[in-house]
Amino acid sequence: MLASRYRLLERIDAGGAGEVWHARDERLGRDVAVKILGGDADEAFRERFADEARRAASVSHPNVVTVYDEGRDGDDSFMVMEFVRGKTLRDVVRERGPLPSHEAARLVSQIAAALDAAHEAGVIHCDVKPANVIVDERGTAKLTDFGIARAARGPREHELIGT
């Protein structure tokens, strides 16, 4: 049990920065994904991880994985997100090969909509790639992993500046 709330069910992925788990939010009764940094991460990395959670949580869009919570439990820093049943776009392409043009166009359109929502929230993703897009069981693309995103600075292209 993580933070006396999240029951870890199954490890989904592991990498150099930590692990992602399918978990159950016992308080709200829903499945979630939990990204956990191990205890060996330094304080600066933990703060960047918390920043990632805050940036991602500021973006609300059907094609962006929703962030619900972030925090610490003992030596572990964690981020709680919407659990999406599906595969990364990278895995979909590896399994199926090139996608039909109509399907690729639909996914690209959804990813573009996710990026537009992020930009409207003042967040630039900075790492859009097939491994950071989950295609759910209905074929909907969801952008995830805002780990190296940054806050947008200055006016956006469509804004007028000056007098």
JSON list of C-alpha atoms in Angstrom, two decimals:
[
{"chain": "A", "resi": 1, "resn": "MET", "atom": "CA", "xyz": [0.00, 0.00, 0.00]},
{"chain": "A", "resi": 2, "resn": "LEU", "atom": "CA", "xyz": [1.40, 3.37, -1.02]},
{"chain": "A", "resi": 3, "resn": "ALA", "atom": "CA", "xyz": [0.50, 6.47, 1.02]},
{"chain": "A", "resi": 4, "resn": "SER", "atom": "CA", "xyz": [-2.14, 4.39, 2.85]},
{"chain": "A", "resi": 5, "resn": "ARG", "atom": "CA", "xyz": [-4.30, 4.73, -0.25]},
{"chain": "A", "resi": 6, "resn": "TYR", "atom": "CA", "xyz": [-2.92, 3.12, -3.42]},
{"chain": "A", "resi": 7, "resn": "ARG", "atom": "CA", "xyz": [-2.76, -0.69, -3.61]},
{"chain": "A", "resi": 8, "resn": "LEU", "atom": "CA", "xyz": [-0.08, -1.69, -6.13]},
{"chain": "A", "resi": 9, "resn": "LEU", "atom": "CA", "xyz": [-1.45, -4.49, -8.35]},
{"chain": "A", "resi": 10, "resn": "GLU", "atom": "CA", "xyz": [0.95, -5.09, -11.24]},
{"chain": "A", "resi": 11, "resn": "ARG", "atom": "CA", "xyz": [4.13, -3.49, -12.52]},
{"chain": "A", "resi": 12, "resn": "ILE", "atom": "CA", "xyz": [3.55, -2.09, -16.00]},
{"chain": "A", "resi": 13, "resn": "ASP", "atom": "CA", "xyz": [7.01, -0.74, -16.79]},
{"chain": "A", "resi": 14, "resn": "ALA", "atom": "CA", "xyz": [10.39, -0.13, -15.21]},
{"chain": "A", "resi": 15, "resn": "GLY", "atom": "CA", "xyz": [13.18, 2.17, -16.26]},
{"chain": "A", "resi": 16, "resn": "GLY", "atom": "CA", "xyz": [16.17, 4.02, -14.93]},
{"chain": "A", "resi": 17, "resn": "ALA", "atom": "CA", "xyz": [14.04, 6.61, -13.14]},
{"chain": "A", "resi": 18, "resn": "GLY", "atom": "CA", "xyz": [11.62, 4.22, -11.46]},
{"chain": "A", "resi": 19, "resn": "GLU", "atom": "CA", "xyz": [8.57, 2.09, -12.09]},
{"chain": "A", "resi": 20, "resn": "VAL", "atom": "CA", "xyz": [4.99, 2.45, -13.31]},
{"chain": "A", "resi": 21, "resn": "TRP", "atom": "CA", "xyz": [2.33, 0.34, -11.62]},
{"chain": "A", "resi": 22, "resn": "HIS", "atom": "CA", "xyz": [-1.30, -0.49, -12.23]},
{"chain": "A", "resi": 23, "resn": "ALA", "atom": "CA", "xyz": [-2.84, 0.27, -8.85]},
{"chain": "A", "resi": 24, "resn": "ARG", "atom": "CA", "xyz": [-6.16, 0.66, -7.08]},
{"chain": "A", "resi": 25, "resn": "ASP", "atom": "CA", "xyz": [-7.13, 3.90, -5.35]},
{"chain": "A", "resi": 26, "resn": "GLU", "atom": "CA", "xyz": [-8.83, 2.40, -2.29]},
{"chain": "A", "resi": 27, "resn": "ARG", "atom": "CA", "xyz": [-10.32, 5.73, -1.22]},
{"chain": "A", "resi": 28, "resn": "LEU", "atom": "CA", "xyz": [-12.07, 6.49, -4.52]},
{"chain": "A", "resi": 29, "resn": "GLY", "atom": "CA", "xyz": [-12.49, 2.91, -5.74]},
{"chain": "A", "resi": 30, "resn": "ARG", "atom": "CA", "xyz": [-10.87, 3.33, -9.14]},
{"chain": "A", "resi": 31, "resn": "ASP", "atom": "CA", "xyz": [-7.93, 1.90, -11.07]},
{"chain": "A", "resi": 32, "resn": "VAL", "atom": "CA", "xyz": [-4.99, 4.25, -11.52]},
{"chain": "A", "resi": 33, "resn": "ALA", "atom": "CA", "xyz": [-1.43, 4.20, -12.81]},
{"chain": "A", "resi": 34, "resn": "VAL", "atom": "CA", "xyz": [1.25, 5.11, -10.29]},
{"chain": "A", "resi": 35, "resn": "LYS", "atom": "CA", "xyz": [4.72, 6.27, -11.32]},
{"chain": "A", "resi": 36, "resn": "ILE", "atom": "CA", "xyz": [7.18, 5.73, -8.45]},
{"chain": "A", "resi": 37, "resn": "LEU", "atom": "CA", "xyz": [10.70, 7.09, -8.09]},
{"chain": "A", "resi": 38, "resn": "GLY", "atom": "CA", "xyz": [12.95, 4.88, -6.04]},
{"chain": "A", "resi": 39, "resn": "GLY", "atom": "CA", "xyz": [14.61, 6.00, -2.84]},
{"chain": "A", "resi": 40, "resn": "ASP", "atom": "CA", "xyz": [17.97, 6.57, -4.55]},
{"chain": "A", "resi": 41, "resn": "ALA", "atom": "CA", "xyz": [16.80, 9.65, -6.53]},
{"chain": "A", "resi": 42, "resn": "ASP", "atom": "CA", "xyz": [18.38, 12.89, -5.35]},
{"chain": "A", "resi": 43, "resn": "GLU", "atom": "CA", "xyz": [16.35, 15.83, -4.07]},
{"chain": "A", "resi": 44, "resn": "ALA", "atom": "CA", "xyz": [16.74, 17.87, -7.26]},
{"chain": "A", "resi": 45, "resn": "PHE", "atom": "CA", "xyz": [15.38, 14.99, -9.35]},
{"chain": "A", "resi": 46, "resn": "ARG", "atom": "CA", "xyz": [12.45, 14.55, -6.92]},
{"chain": "A", "resi": 47, "resn": "GLU", "atom": "CA", "xyz": [11.60, 18.22, -7.29]},
{"chain": "A", "resi": 48, "resn": "ARG", "atom": "CA", "xyz": [11.67, 17.94, -11.11]},
{"chain": "A", "resi": 49, "resn": "PHE", "atom": "CA", "xyz": [9.41, 14.88, -10.80]},
{"chain": "A", "resi": 50, "resn": "ALA", "atom": "CA", "xyz": [6.92, 16.87, -8.68]},
{"chain": "A", "resi": 51, "resn": "ASP", "atom": "CA", "xyz": [7.12, 19.70, -11.24]},
{"chain": "A", "resi": 52, "resn": "GLU", "atom": "CA", "xyz": [6.25, 17.18, -13.99]},
{"chain": "A", "resi": 53, "resn": "ALA", "atom": "CA", "xyz": [3.15, 16.16, -12.04]},
{"chain": "A", "resi": 54, "resn": "ARG", "atom": "CA", "xyz": [2.07, 19.76, -11.52]},
{"chain": "A", "resi": 55, "resn": "ARG", "atom": "CA", "xyz": [2.60, 20.67, -15.19]},
{"chain": "A", "resi": 56, "resn": "ALA", "atom": "CA", "xyz": [0.73, 17.61, -16.44]},
{"chain": "A", "resi": 57, "resn": "ALA", "atom": "CA", "xyz": [-2.10, 18.19, -13.94]},
{"chain": "A", "resi": 58, "resn": "SER", "atom": "CA", "xyz": [-2.62, 21.68, -15.37]},
{"chain": "A", "resi": 59, "resn": "VAL", "atom": "CA", "xyz": [-3.59, 20.18, -18.74]},
{"chain": "A", "resi": 60, "resn": "SER", "atom": "CA", "xyz": [-7.17, 18.93, -19.03]},
{"chain": "A", "resi": 61, "resn": "HIS", "atom": "CA", "xyz": [-8.03, 17.25, -22.33]},
{"chain": "A", "resi": 62, "resn": "PRO", "atom": "CA", "xyz": [-9.45, 13.86, -23.44]},
{"chain": "A", "resi": 63, "resn": "ASN", "atom": "CA", "xyz": [-6.20, 13.12, -25.31]},
{"chain": "A", "resi": 64, "resn": "VAL", "atom": "CA", "xyz": [-3.93, 13.80, -22.31]},
{"chain": "A", "resi": 65, "resn": "VAL", "atom": "CA", "xyz": [-3.46, 11.29, -19.49]},
{"chain": "A", "resi": 66, "resn": "THR", "atom": "CA", "xyz": [-4.97, 12.94, -16.40]},
{"chain": "A", "resi": 67, "resn": "VAL", "atom": "CA", "xyz": [-2.76, 13.39, -13.32]},
{"chain": "A", "resi": 68, "resn": "TYR", "atom": "CA", "xyz": [-4.72, 12.97, -10.07]},
{"chain": "A", "resi": 69, "resn": "ASP", "atom": "CA", "xyz": [-2.13, 13.23, -7.31]},
{"chain": "A", "resi": 70, "resn": "GLU", "atom": "CA", "xyz": [1.55, 13.42, -6.43]},
{"chain": "A", "resi": 71, "resn": "GLY", "atom": "CA", "xyz": [3.40, 13.03, -3.19]},
{"chain": "A", "resi": 72, "resn": "ARG", "atom": "CA", "xyz": [5.89, 11.12, -1.10]},
{"chain": "A", "resi": 73, "resn": "ASP", "atom": "CA", "xyz": [5.65, 7.98, 0.96]},
{"chain": "A", "resi": 74, "resn": "GLY", "atom": "CA", "xyz": [8.81, 7.37, 2.94]},
{"chain": "A", "resi": 75, "resn": "ASP", "atom": "CA", "xyz": [11.72, 7.45, 0.48]},
{"chain": "A", "resi": 76, "resn": "ASP", "atom": "CA", "xyz": [9.44, 7.09, -2.57]},
{"chain": "A", "resi": 77, "resn": "SER", "atom": "CA", "xyz": [8.10, 9.99, -4.63]},
{"chain": "A", "resi": 78, "resn": "PHE", "atom": "CA", "xyz": [5.02, 9.13, -6.65]},
{"chain": "A", "resi": 79, "resn": "MET", "atom": "CA", "xyz": [2.58, 10.46, -9.24]},
{"chain": "A", "resi": 80, "resn": "VAL", "atom": "CA", "xyz": [-0.94, 9.06, -9.65]},
{"chain": "A", "resi": 81, "resn": "MET", "atom": "CA", "xyz": [-2.50, 9.15, -13.11]},
{"chain": "A", "resi": 82, "resn": "GLU", "atom": "CA", "xyz": [-5.46, 7.94, -15.08]},
{"chain": "A", "resi": 83, "resn": "PHE", "atom": "CA", "xyz": [-5.06, 4.23, -15.86]},
{"chain": "A", "resi": 84, "resn": "VAL", "atom": "CA", "xyz": [-5.32, 3.72, -19.61]},
{"chain": "A", "resi": 85, "resn": "ARG", "atom": "CA", "xyz": [-5.83, 0.19, -20.91]},
{"chain": "A", "resi": 86, "resn": "GLY", "atom": "CA", "xyz": [-3.90, 0.03, -24.14]},
{"chain": "A", "resi": 87, "resn": "LYS", "atom": "CA", "xyz": [-0.44, 0.06, -25.68]},
{"chain": "A", "resi": 88, "resn": "THR", "atom": "CA", "xyz": [2.07, 2.72, -26.54]},
{"chain": "A", "resi": 89, "resn": "LEU", "atom": "CA", "xyz": [1.98, 3.89, -30.12]},
{"chain": "A", "resi": 90, "resn": "ARG", "atom": "CA", "xyz": [5.54, 2.54, -30.40]},
{"chain": "A", "resi": 91, "resn": "ASP", "atom": "CA", "xyz": [4.30, -0.96, -29.51]},
{"chain": "A", "resi": 92, "resn": "VAL", "atom": "CA", "xyz": [1.29, -0.68, -31.84]},
{"chain": "A", "resi": 93, "resn": "VAL", "atom": "CA", "xyz": [3.56, 0.16, -34.79]},
{"chain": "A", "resi": 94, "resn": "ARG", "atom": "CA", "xyz": [6.06, -2.57, -33.86]},
{"chain": "A", "resi": 95, "resn": "GLU", "atom": "CA", "xyz": [3.28, -5.15, -33.79]},
{"chain": "A", "resi": 96, "resn": "ARG", "atom": "CA", "xyz": [1.29, -4.01, -36.82]},
{"chain": "A", "resi": 97, "resn": "GLY", "atom": "CA", "xyz": [3.80, -2.20, -38.98]},
{"chain": "A", "resi": 98, "resn": "PRO", "atom": "CA", "xyz": [2.89, 1.05, -40.73]},
{"chain": "A", "resi": 99, "resn": "LEU", "atom": "CA", "xyz": [-0.66, 2.14, -39.93]},
{"chain": "A", "resi": 100, "resn": "PRO", "atom": "CA", "xyz": [-3.25, 2.80, -42.65]},
{"chain": "A", "resi": 101, "resn": "SER", "atom": "CA", "xyz": [-3.20, 6.49, -43.57]},
{"chain": "A", "resi": 102, "resn": "HIS", "atom": "CA", "xyz": [-6.71, 7.17, -42.21]},
{"chain": "A", "resi": 103, "resn": "GLU", "atom": "CA", "xyz": [-5.79, 5.67, -38.82]},
{"chain": "A", "resi": 104, "resn": "ALA", "atom": "CA", "xyz": [-2.45, 7.49, -38.67]},
{"chain": "A", "resi": 105, "resn": "ALA", "atom": "CA", "xyz": [-4.17, 10.78, -39.57]},
{"chain": "A", "resi": 106, "resn": "ARG", "atom": "CA", "xyz": [-6.75, 10.28, -36.80]},
{"chain": "A", "resi": 107, "resn": "LEU", "atom": "CA", "xyz": [-4.05, 9.58, -34.20]},
{"chain": "A", "resi": 108, "resn": "VAL", "atom": "CA", "xyz": [-1.93, 12.54, -35.33]},
{"chain": "A", "resi": 109, "resn": "SER", "atom": "CA", "xyz": [-5.00, 14.79, -35.11]},
{"chain": "A", "resi": 110, "resn": "GLN", "atom": "CA", "xyz": [-5.65, 13.61, -31.54]},
{"chain": "A", "resi": 111, "resn": "ILE", "atom": "CA", "xyz": [-2.01, 14.15, -30.54]},
{"chain": "A", "resi": 112, "resn": "ALA", "atom": "CA", "xyz": [-2.11, 17.63, -32.09]},
{"chain": "A", "resi": 113, "resn": "ALA", "atom": "CA", "xyz": [-5.25, 18.41, -30.06]},
{"chain": "A", "resi": 114, "resn": "ALA", "atom": "CA", "xyz": [-3.45, 17.24, -26.90]},
{"chain": "A", "resi": 115, "resn": "LEU", "atom": "CA", "xyz": [-0.47, 19.46, -27.68]},
{"chain": "A", "resi": 116, "resn": "ASP", "atom": "CA", "xyz": [-2.77, 22.41, -28.36]},
{"chain": "A", "resi": 117, "resn": "ALA", "atom": "CA", "xyz": [-4.39, 21.92, -24.93]},
{"chain": "A", "resi": 118, "resn": "ALA", "atom": "CA", "xyz": [-0.96, 21.72, -23.30]},
{"chain": "A", "resi": 119, "resn": "HIS", "atom": "CA", "xyz": [0.17, 24.90, -25.05]},
{"chain": "A", "resi": 120, "resn": "GLU", "atom": "CA", "xyz": [-3.04, 26.69, -24.01]},
{"chain": "A", "resi": 121, "resn": "ALA", "atom": "CA", "xyz": [-2.20, 25.67, -20.41]},
{"chain": "A", "resi": 122, "resn": "GLY", "atom": "CA", "xyz": [1.29, 27.15, -20.86]},
{"chain": "A", "resi": 123, "resn": "VAL", "atom": "CA", "xyz": [3.06, 23.78, -21.06]},
{"chain": "A", "resi": 124, "resn": "ILE", "atom": "CA", "xyz": [5.41, 22.65, -23.83]},
{"chain": "A", "resi": 125, "resn": "HIS", "atom": "CA", "xyz": [5.80, 18.85, -23.86]},
{"chain": "A", "resi": 126, "resn": "CYS", "atom": "CA", "xyz": [9.32, 18.66, -25.38]},
{"chain": "A", "resi": 127, "resn": "ASP", "atom": "CA", "xyz": [9.36, 14.86, -25.80]},
{"chain": "A", "resi": 128, "resn": "VAL", "atom": "CA", "xyz": [6.56, 13.81, -28.14]},
{"chain": "A", "resi": 129, "resn": "LYS", "atom": "CA", "xyz": [7.38, 10.35, -29.48]},
{"chain": "A", "resi": 130, "resn": "PRO", "atom": "CA", "xyz": [5.49, 7.08, -30.01]},
{"chain": "A", "resi": 131, "resn": "ALA", "atom": "CA", "xyz": [6.61, 5.75, -26.59]},
{"chain": "A", "resi": 132, "resn": "ASN", "atom": "CA", "xyz": [4.85, 8.72, -24.92]},
{"chain": "A", "resi": 133, "resn": "VAL", "atom": "CA", "xyz": [1.50, 8.16, -26.62]},
{"chain": "A", "resi": 134, "resn": "ILE", "atom": "CA", "xyz": [-0.86, 5.46, -25.32]},
{"chain": "A", "resi": 135, "resn": "VAL", "atom": "CA", "xyz": [-3.48, 4.12, -27.72]},
{"chain": "A", "resi": 136, "resn": "ASP", "atom": "CA", "xyz": [-6.40, 2.88, -25.65]},
{"chain": "A", "resi": 137, "resn": "GLU", "atom": "CA", "xyz": [-8.67, -0.07, -26.41]},
{"chain": "A", "resi": 138, "resn": "ARG", "atom": "CA", "xyz": [-11.00, 2.18, -28.46]},
{"chain": "A", "resi": 139, "resn": "GLY", "atom": "CA", "xyz": [-8.12, 3.48, -30.58]},
{"chain": "A", "resi": 140, "resn": "THR", "atom": "CA", "xyz": [-7.91, 6.87, -28.89]},
{"chain": "A", "resi": 141, "resn": "ALA", "atom": "CA", "xyz": [-4.46, 8.47, -28.48]},
{"chain": "A", "resi": 142, "resn": "LYS", "atom": "CA", "xyz": [-3.49, 9.82, -25.05]},
{"chain": "A", "resi": 143, "resn": "LEU", "atom": "CA", "xyz": [-0.33, 11.87, -24.55]},
{"chain": "A", "resi": 144, "resn": "THR", "atom": "CA", "xyz": [1.67, 11.11, -21.41]},
{"chain": "A", "resi": 145, "resn": "ASP", "atom": "CA", "xyz": [5.07, 11.68, -19.78]},
{"chain": "A", "resi": 146, "resn": "PHE", "atom": "CA", "xyz": [5.57, 15.41, -19.37]},
{"chain": "A", "resi": 147, "resn": "GLY", "atom": "CA", "xyz": [8.94, 14.67, -17.73]},
{"chain": "A", "resi": 148, "resn": "ILE", "atom": "CA", "xyz": [10.99, 17.19, -19.67]},
{"chain": "A", "resi": 149, "resn": "ALA", "atom": "CA", "xyz": [8.17, 19.62, -20.40]},
{"chain": "A", "resi": 150, "resn": "ARG", "atom": "CA", "xyz": [8.75, 23.24, -19.62]},
{"chain": "A", "resi": 151, "resn": "ALA", "atom": "CA", "xyz": [6.60, 26.24, -18.94]},
{"chain": "A", "resi": 152, "resn": "ALA", "atom": "CA", "xyz": [5.96, 28.34, -22.01]},
{"chain": "A", "resi": 153, "resn": "ARG", "atom": "CA", "xyz": [7.42, 31.81, -21.73]},
{"chain": "A", "resi": 154, "resn": "GLY", "atom": "CA", "xyz": [6.30, 34.90, -23.53]},
{"chain": "A", "resi": 155, "resn": "PRO", "atom": "CA", "xyz": [3.33, 35.40, -25.83]},
{"chain": "A", "resi": 156, "resn": "ARG", "atom": "CA", "xyz": [1.91, 32.58, -27.86]},
{"chain": "A", "resi": 157, "resn": "GLU", "atom": "CA", "xyz": [1.97, 32.80, -31.62]},
{"chain": "A", "resi": 158, "resn": "HIS", "atom": "CA", "xyz": [-1.73, 33.69, -31.90]},
{"chain": "A", "resi": 159, "resn": "GLU", "atom": "CA", "xyz": [-1.59, 36.48, -29.29]},
{"chain": "A", "resi": 160, "resn": "LEU", "atom": "CA", "xyz": [-1.13, 40.11, -30.24]},
{"chain": "A", "resi": 161, "resn": "ILE", "atom": "CA", "xyz": [1.52, 42.09, -28.43]},
{"chain": "A", "resi": 162, "resn": "GLY", "atom": "CA", "xyz": [2.11, 45.81, -28.36]},
{"chain": "A", "resi": 163, "resn": "THR", "atom": "CA", "xyz": [-0.46, 48.51, -28.97]}
]
